[in-house]
Amino acid sequence: MGKISSKNREKLKREQGVDPFIGFIDEAVIKKEKAKARTLRAGQWWKRKRSAGICHYCRKSFAPADLTMDHVIPLARGGKSEKYNLVPCCKACNTKKRQLLPAEWKEYMDSLNK
Ligand SMILES: [Zn+2]
């Protein structure tokens, strides 16, 4: 794997809107993070978080059963199954997030916050 200095990495991010490191994420790492997410999903922390019934993105209320666990930074982009990166998300937001490119998703989020 080629080395990219942090300075170059920042430059690439600015120019292309992508993190050049995302291409290096290993299937095995993703598998491990998915297993970690499953464990957290079965635990008290997630039950409490979901019982509030609020989608992290659109802030609307839902039945807890209708909220899924979402990685704010997707695993495929280097996100981790850590509490800070896991949020309750409604099905509509989940679908949107999967369909949109990260930049488009950000635009959508910005439009919600206006
Ligand atoms: Zn939502």
Short mmCIF file of N, CA, C and O and ligand atoms in Angstrom, two decimals, residues 55-60 62 89-94, ligand 1:
data_model
loop_
_atom_site.label_atom_id
_atom_site.label_comp_id
_atom_site.label_asym_id
_atom_site.label_seq_id
_atom_site.Cartn_x
_atom_site.Cartn_y
_atom_site.Cartn_z
N CYS A 55 -35.12 10.11 15.52
CA CYS A 55 -34.13 9.87 14.46
C CYS A 55 -33.02 10.92 14.59
O CYS A 55 -33.31 12.12 14.71
N HIS A 56 -31.78 10.48 14.58
CA HIS A 56 -30.64 11.37 14.75
C HIS A 56 -30.58 12.44 13.65
O HIS A 56 -30.11 13.53 13.87
N TYR A 57 -31.07 12.10 12.48
CA TYR A 57 -30.91 13.00 11.33
C TYR A 57 -32.08 13.97 11.16
O TYR A 57 -31.90 15.18 11.17
N CYS A 58 -33.31 13.41 11.00
CA CYS A 58 -34.43 14.31 10.72
C CYS A 58 -35.09 14.80 12.01
O CYS A 58 -35.91 15.71 11.97
N ARG A 59 -34.73 14.18 13.17
CA ARG A 59 -35.23 14.62 14.49
C ARG A 59 -36.72 14.39 14.68
O ARG A 59 -37.32 14.98 15.58
N LYS A 60 -37.32 13.57 13.82
CA LYS A 60 -38.73 13.26 14.01
C LYS A 60 -38.86 12.09 14.99
O LYS A 60 -37.91 11.36 15.23
N PHE A 62 -40.34 8.46 16.26
CA PHE A 62 -40.73 7.17 15.71
C PHE A 62 -40.92 6.17 16.84
O PHE A 62 -40.41 6.39 17.95
N CYS A 89 -31.69 5.83 13.57
CA CYS A 89 -31.99 6.44 12.28
C CYS A 89 -33.29 5.84 11.74
O CYS A 89 -33.48 4.63 11.82
N CYS A 90 -34.19 6.70 11.24
CA CYS A 90 -35.45 6.17 10.70
C CYS A 90 -35.19 5.55 9.33
O CYS A 90 -34.16 5.77 8.71
N LYS A 91 -36.16 4.76 8.88
CA LYS A 91 -35.96 4.05 7.62
C LYS A 91 -35.79 5.00 6.44
O LYS A 91 -34.98 4.75 5.54
N ALA A 92 -36.55 6.11 6.45
CA ALA A 92 -36.46 7.05 5.32
C ALA A 92 -35.06 7.65 5.23
O ALA A 92 -34.47 7.72 4.15
N CYS A 93 -34.52 8.07 6.39
CA CYS A 93 -33.18 8.65 6.40
C CYS A 93 -32.14 7.60 6.02
O CYS A 93 -31.19 7.87 5.28
N ASN A 94 -32.32 6.40 6.53
CA ASN A 94 -31.39 5.31 6.24
C ASN A 94 -31.29 5.06 4.74
O ASN A 94 -30.20 4.98 4.17
ZN ZN B 1 -34.95 10.35 9.94
#
